[in-house]
mmCIF file of C-alpha atoms in Angstrom:
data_model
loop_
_atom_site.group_PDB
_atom_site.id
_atom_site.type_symbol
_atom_site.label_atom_id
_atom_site.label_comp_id
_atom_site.label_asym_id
_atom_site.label_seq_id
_atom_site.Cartn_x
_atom_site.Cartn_y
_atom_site.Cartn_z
ATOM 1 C CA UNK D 1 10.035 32.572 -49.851
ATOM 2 C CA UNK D 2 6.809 30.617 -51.509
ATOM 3 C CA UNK D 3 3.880 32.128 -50.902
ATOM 4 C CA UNK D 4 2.978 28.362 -51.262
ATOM 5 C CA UNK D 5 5.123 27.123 -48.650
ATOM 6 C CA UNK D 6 3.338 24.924 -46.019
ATOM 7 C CA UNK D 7 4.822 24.299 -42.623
ATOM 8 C CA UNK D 8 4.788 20.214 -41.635
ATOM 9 C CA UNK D 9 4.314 19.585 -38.541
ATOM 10 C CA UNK D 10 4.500 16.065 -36.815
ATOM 11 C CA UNK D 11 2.023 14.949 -34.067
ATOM 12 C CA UNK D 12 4.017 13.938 -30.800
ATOM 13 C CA UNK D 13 2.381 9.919 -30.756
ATOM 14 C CA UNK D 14 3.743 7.875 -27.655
ATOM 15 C CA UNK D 15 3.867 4.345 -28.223
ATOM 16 C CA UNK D 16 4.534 1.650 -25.775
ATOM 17 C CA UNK D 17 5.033 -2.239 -27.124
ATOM 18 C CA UNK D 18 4.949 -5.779 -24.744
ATOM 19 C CA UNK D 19 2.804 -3.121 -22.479
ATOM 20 C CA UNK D 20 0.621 -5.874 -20.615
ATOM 21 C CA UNK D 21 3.263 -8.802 -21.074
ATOM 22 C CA UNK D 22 2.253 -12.283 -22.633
ATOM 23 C CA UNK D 23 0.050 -13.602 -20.104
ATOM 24 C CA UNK D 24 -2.073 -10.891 -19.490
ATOM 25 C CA UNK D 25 -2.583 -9.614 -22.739
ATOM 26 C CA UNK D 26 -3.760 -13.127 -24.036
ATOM 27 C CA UNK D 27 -6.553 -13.312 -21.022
ATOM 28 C CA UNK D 28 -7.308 -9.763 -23.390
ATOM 29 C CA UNK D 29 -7.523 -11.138 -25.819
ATOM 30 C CA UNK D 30 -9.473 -14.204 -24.979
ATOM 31 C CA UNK D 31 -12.131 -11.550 -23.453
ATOM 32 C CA UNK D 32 -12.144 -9.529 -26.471
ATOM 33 C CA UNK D 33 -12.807 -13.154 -29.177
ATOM 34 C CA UNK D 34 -15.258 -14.228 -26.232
ATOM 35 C CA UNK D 35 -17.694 -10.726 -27.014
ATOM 36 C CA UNK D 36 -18.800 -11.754 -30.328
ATOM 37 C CA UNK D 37 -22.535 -11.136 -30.873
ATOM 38 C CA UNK D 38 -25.122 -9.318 -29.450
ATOM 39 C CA UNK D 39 -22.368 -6.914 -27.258
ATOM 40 C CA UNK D 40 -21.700 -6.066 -30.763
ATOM 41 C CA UNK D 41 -22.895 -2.880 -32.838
ATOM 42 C CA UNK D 42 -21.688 -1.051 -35.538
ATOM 43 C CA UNK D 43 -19.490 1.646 -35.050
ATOM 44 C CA UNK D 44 -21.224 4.886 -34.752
ATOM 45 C CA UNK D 45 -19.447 8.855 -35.118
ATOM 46 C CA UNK D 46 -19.252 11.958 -32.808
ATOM 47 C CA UNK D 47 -23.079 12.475 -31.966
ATOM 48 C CA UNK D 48 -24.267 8.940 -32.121
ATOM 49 C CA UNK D 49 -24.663 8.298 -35.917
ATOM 50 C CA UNK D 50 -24.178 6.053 -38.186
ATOM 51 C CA UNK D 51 -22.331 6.291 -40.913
ATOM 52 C CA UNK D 52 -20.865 3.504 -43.276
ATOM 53 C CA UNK D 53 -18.790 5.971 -45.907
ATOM 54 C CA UNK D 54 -16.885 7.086 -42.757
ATOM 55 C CA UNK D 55 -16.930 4.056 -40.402
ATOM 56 C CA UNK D 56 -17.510 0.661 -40.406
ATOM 57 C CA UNK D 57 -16.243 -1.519 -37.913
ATOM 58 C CA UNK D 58 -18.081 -3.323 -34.926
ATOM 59 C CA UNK D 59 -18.262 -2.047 -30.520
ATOM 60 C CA UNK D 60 -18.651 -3.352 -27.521
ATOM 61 C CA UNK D 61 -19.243 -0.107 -25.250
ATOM 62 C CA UNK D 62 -19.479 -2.351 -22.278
ATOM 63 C CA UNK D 63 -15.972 -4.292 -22.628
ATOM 64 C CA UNK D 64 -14.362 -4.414 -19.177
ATOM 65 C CA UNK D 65 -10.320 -4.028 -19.312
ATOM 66 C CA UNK D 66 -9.167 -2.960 -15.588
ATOM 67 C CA UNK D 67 -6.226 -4.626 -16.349
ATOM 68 C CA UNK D 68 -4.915 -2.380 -19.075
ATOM 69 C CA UNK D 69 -6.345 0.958 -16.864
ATOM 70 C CA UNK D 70 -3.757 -0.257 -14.070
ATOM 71 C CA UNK D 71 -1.394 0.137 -16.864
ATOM 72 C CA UNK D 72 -2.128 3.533 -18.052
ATOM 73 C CA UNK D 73 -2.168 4.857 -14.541
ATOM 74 C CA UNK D 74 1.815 3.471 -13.711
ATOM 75 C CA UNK D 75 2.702 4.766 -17.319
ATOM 76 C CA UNK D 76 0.482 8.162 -17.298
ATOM 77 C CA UNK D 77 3.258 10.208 -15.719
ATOM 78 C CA UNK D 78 5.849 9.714 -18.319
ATOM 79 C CA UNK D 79 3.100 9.950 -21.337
ATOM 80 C CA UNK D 80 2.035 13.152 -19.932
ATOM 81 C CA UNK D 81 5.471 14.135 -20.381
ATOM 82 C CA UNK D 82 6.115 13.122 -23.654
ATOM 83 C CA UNK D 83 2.868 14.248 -25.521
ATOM 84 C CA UNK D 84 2.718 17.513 -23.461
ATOM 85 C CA UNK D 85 -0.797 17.532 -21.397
ATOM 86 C CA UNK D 86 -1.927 17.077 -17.951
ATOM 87 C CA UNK D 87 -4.372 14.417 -17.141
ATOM 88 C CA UNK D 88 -4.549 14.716 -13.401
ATOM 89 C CA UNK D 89 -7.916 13.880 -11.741
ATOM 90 C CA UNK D 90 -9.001 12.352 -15.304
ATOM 91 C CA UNK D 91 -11.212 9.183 -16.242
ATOM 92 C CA UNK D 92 -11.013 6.627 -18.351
ATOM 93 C CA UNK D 93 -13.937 5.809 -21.161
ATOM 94 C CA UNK D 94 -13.196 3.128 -23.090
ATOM 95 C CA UNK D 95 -14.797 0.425 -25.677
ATOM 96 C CA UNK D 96 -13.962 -2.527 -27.585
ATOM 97 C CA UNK D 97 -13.343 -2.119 -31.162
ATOM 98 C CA UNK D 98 -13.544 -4.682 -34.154
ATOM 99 C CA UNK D 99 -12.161 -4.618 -37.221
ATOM 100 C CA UNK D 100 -12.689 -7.179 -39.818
ATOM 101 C CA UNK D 101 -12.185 -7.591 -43.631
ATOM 102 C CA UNK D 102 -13.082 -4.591 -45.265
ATOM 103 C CA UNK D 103 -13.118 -2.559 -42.430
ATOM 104 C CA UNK D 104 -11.645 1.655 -41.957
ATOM 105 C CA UNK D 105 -12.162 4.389 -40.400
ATOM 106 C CA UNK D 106 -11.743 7.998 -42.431
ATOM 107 C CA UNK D 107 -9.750 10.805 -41.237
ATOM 108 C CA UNK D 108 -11.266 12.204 -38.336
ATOM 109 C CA UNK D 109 -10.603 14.028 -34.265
ATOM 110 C CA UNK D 110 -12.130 12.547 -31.501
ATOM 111 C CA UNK D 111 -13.219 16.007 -30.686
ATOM 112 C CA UNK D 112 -16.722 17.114 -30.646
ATOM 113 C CA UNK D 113 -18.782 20.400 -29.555
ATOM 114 C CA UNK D 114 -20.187 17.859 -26.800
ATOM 115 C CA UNK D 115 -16.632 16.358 -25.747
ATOM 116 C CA UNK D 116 -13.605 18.292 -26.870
ATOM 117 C CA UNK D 117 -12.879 20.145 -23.933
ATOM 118 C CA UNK D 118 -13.143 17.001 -21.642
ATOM 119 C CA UNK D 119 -11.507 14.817 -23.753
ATOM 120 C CA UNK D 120 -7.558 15.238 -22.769
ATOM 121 C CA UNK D 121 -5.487 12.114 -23.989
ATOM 122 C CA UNK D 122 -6.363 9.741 -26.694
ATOM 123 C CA UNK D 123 -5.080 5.669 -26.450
ATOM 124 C CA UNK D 124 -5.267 2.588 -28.254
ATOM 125 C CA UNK D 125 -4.064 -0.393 -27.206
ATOM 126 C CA UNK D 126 -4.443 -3.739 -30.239
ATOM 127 C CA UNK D 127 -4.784 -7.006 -29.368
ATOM 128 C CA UNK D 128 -4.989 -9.856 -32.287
ATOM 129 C CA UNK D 129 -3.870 -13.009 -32.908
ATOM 130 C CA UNK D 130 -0.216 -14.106 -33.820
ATOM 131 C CA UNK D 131 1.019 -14.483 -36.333
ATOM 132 C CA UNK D 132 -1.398 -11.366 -37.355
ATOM 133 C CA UNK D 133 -4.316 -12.807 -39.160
ATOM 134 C CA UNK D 134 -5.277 -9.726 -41.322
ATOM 135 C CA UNK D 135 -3.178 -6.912 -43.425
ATOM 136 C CA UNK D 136 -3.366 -2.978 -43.056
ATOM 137 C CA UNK D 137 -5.334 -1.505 -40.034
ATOM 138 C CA UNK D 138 -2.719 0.739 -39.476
ATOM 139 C CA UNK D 139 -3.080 3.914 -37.590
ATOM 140 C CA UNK D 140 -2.403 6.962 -39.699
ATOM 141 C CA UNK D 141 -1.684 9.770 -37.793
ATOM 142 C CA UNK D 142 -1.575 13.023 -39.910
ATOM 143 C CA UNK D 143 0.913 15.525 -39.422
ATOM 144 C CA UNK D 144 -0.526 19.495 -38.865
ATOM 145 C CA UNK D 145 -0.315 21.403 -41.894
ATOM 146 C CA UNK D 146 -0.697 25.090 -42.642
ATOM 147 C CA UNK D 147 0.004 27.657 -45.168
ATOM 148 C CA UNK D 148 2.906 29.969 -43.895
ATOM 149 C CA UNK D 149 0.311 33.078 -45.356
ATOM 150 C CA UNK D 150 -3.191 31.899 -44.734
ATOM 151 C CA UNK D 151 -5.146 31.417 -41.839
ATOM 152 C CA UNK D 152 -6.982 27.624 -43.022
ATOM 153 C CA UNK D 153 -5.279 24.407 -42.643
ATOM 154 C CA UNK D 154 -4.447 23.750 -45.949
ATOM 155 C CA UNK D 155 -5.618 20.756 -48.274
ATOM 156 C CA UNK D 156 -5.991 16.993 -47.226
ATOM 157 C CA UNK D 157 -3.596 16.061 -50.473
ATOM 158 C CA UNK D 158 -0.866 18.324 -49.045
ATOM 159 C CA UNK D 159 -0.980 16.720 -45.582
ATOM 160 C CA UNK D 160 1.999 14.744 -44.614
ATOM 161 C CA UNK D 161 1.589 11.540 -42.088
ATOM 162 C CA UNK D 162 2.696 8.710 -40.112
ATOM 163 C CA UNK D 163 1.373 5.061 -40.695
ATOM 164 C CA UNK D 164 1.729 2.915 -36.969
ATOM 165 C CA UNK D 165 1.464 -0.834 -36.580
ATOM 166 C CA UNK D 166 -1.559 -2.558 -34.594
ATOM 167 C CA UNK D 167 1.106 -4.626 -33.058
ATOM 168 C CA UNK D 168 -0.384 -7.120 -30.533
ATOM 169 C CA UNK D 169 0.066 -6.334 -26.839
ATOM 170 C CA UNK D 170 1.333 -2.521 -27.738
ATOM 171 C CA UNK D 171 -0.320 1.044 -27.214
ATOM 172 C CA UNK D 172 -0.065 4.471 -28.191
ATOM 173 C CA UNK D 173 -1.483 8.028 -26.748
ATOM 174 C CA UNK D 174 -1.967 10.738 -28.339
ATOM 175 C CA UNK D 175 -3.967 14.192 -28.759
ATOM 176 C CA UNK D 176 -7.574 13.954 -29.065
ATOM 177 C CA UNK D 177 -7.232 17.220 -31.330
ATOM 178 C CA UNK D 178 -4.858 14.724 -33.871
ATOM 179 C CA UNK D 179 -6.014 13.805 -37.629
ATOM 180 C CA UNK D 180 -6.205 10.358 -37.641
ATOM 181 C CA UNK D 181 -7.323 7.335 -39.684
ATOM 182 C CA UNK D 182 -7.561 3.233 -39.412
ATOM 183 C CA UNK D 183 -6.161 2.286 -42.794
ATOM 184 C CA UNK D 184 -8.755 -0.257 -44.310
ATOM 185 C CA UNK D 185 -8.228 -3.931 -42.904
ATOM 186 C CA UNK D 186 -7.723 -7.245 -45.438
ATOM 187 C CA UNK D 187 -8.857 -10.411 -43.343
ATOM 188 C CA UNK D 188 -8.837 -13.110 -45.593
ATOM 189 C CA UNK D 189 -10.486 -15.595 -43.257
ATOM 190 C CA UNK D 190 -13.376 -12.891 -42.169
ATOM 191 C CA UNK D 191 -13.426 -15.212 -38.899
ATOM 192 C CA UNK D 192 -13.949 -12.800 -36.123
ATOM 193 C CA UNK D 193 -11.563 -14.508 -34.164
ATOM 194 C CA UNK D 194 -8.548 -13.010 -36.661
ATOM 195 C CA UNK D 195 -9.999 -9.600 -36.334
ATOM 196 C CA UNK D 196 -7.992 -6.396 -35.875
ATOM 197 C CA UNK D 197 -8.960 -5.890 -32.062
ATOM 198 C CA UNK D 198 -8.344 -2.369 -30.311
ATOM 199 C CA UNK D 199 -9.370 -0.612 -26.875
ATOM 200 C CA UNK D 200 -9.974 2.891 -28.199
ATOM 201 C CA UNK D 201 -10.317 5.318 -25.197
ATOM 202 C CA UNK D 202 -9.614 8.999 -23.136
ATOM 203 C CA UNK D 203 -8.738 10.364 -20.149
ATOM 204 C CA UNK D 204 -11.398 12.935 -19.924
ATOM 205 C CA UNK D 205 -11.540 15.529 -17.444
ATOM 206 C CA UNK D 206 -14.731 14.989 -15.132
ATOM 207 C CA UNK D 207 -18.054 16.439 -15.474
ATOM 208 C CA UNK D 208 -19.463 17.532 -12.318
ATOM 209 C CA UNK D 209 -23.139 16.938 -13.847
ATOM 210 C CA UNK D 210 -22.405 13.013 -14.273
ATOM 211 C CA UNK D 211 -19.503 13.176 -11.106
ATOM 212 C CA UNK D 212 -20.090 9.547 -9.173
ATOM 213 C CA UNK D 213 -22.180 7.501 -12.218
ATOM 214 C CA UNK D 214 -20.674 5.896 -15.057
ATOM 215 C CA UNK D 215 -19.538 7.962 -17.864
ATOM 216 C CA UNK D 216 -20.611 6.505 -21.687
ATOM 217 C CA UNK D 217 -18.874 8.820 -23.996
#
C-alpha cells in the first residue's frame, strides 16, 4: 500500500427541500427583502472580527423566524438520526444572512474555543427569489481527509467535496465540526432584493451561566 494513500471520507449532510411549503416560505422571504438597512452589518468570524479575505456578506442577528424553528423541532428527530448526534434539551441561535454579487465565505467550522462544545447541529435554510436571481452560492461541504500514516489532516488541494444548491424553501443540517464553504455569488442585478438569502444557525446545548436570557452566539 501507498504510503501516500489518503482515506476520503464524506460528511453525512441532511437536506430537506419544499420544507416550509409555498406560502410560508414567501412570508420568509418577504421578512428577509423587508430587513434591508440598518439591521444590516457585515459578516463578522468566530470571535467577533472582521475579516473581508475570509467573509464578506451582510447579518441581521436579530431576524425573527419562529416559523422555520417549529419546523426543525417536528423534523429534529429524524435529522438526529441521520447525521448521528443528540440535540435533546438544545437551543436554537440563528441570524439572517445576505449574500450579494461578489459575495463568499472561505473554508471554515463553526467551531470555536468559545462555542465548540455547545454548538451540536449546524442548519441552513435559503430563501431567494424565483427564478433564482444570482449564480453560485453553493454550499461546499468538504469531505474528511487523512493520511492512512500520519497523524495531520492532510492538504486542502487533496480534499475531496460536495457542492449543494441554495434551493429556495430547502434546508440542510449538518456537523458544526464540518469543512465548509459558500462558493462566491454572481448577482448581476446587485439589487438586494435578488440576493442569496440564508438562516444560518445551531442547536447548542445550554449554558447554565446565560440559562433563561437570550443567547447571541
Amino acid at each position: 500500500m501507498s504510503t501516500d494513500a489518503i482515506w476520503r471520507l464524506p460528511v453525512t449532510v441532511c437536506r430537506i427541500t419544499q420544507f416550509l411549503g409555498e406560502q410560508t416560505a414567501g412570508a420568509l422571504l418577504d421578512r428577509a427583502i423587508a430587513s434591508a438597512g440598518d439591521t444590516l452589518k457585515p459578516s463578522m468570524i468566530q470571535d467577533q472580527q472582521l475579516v473581508p479575505d475570509i467573509r464578506r456578506s451582510r447579518s441581521c442577528q436579530d431576524f425573527a423566524a419562529p416559523e422555520l424553528m417549529t419546523a426543525i423541532d417536528e423534523v429534529l428527530e429524524a435529522v438526529e438520526h441521520t447525521v448521528g448526534v443528540s440535540c435533546q434539551y438544545t437551543e436554537p441561535s440563528y441570524s439572517l444572512n445576505v449574500h450579494n454579487d461578489g459575495d463568499f465565505y472561505r473554508p471554515h467550522q463553526d467551531t470555536s474555543a468559545e462555542f465548540a462544545r455547545r454548538r451540536l447541529l449546524t442548519f441552513v435554510y435559503y430563501l431567494h427569489r424565483t427564478p433564482r436571481p444570482f449564480g453560485g452560492g453553493e454550499l461546499r461541504v468538504f469531505d474528511a481527509a487523512l493520511p492512512l500514516h500520519t497523524e495531520t489532516t492532510g492538504k486542502w488541494e487533496e480534499r475531496t467535496w460536495r457542492d449543494w444548491e441554495p434551493e429556495h424553501d430547502s434546508i440542510v443540517f449538518f456537523r458544526p465540526t464540518a469543512w465548509h464553504e459558500v462558493r462566491p455569488v454572481s448577482c448581476p442585478s446587485r439589487h438586494y432584493p435578488d440576493s442569496r438569502f440564508a438562516i444560518n444557525g445551531w442547536l447548542c446545548s445550554p449554558d447554565p451561566a446565560n440559562r433563561g436570557n437570550d443567547m447571541s452566539l
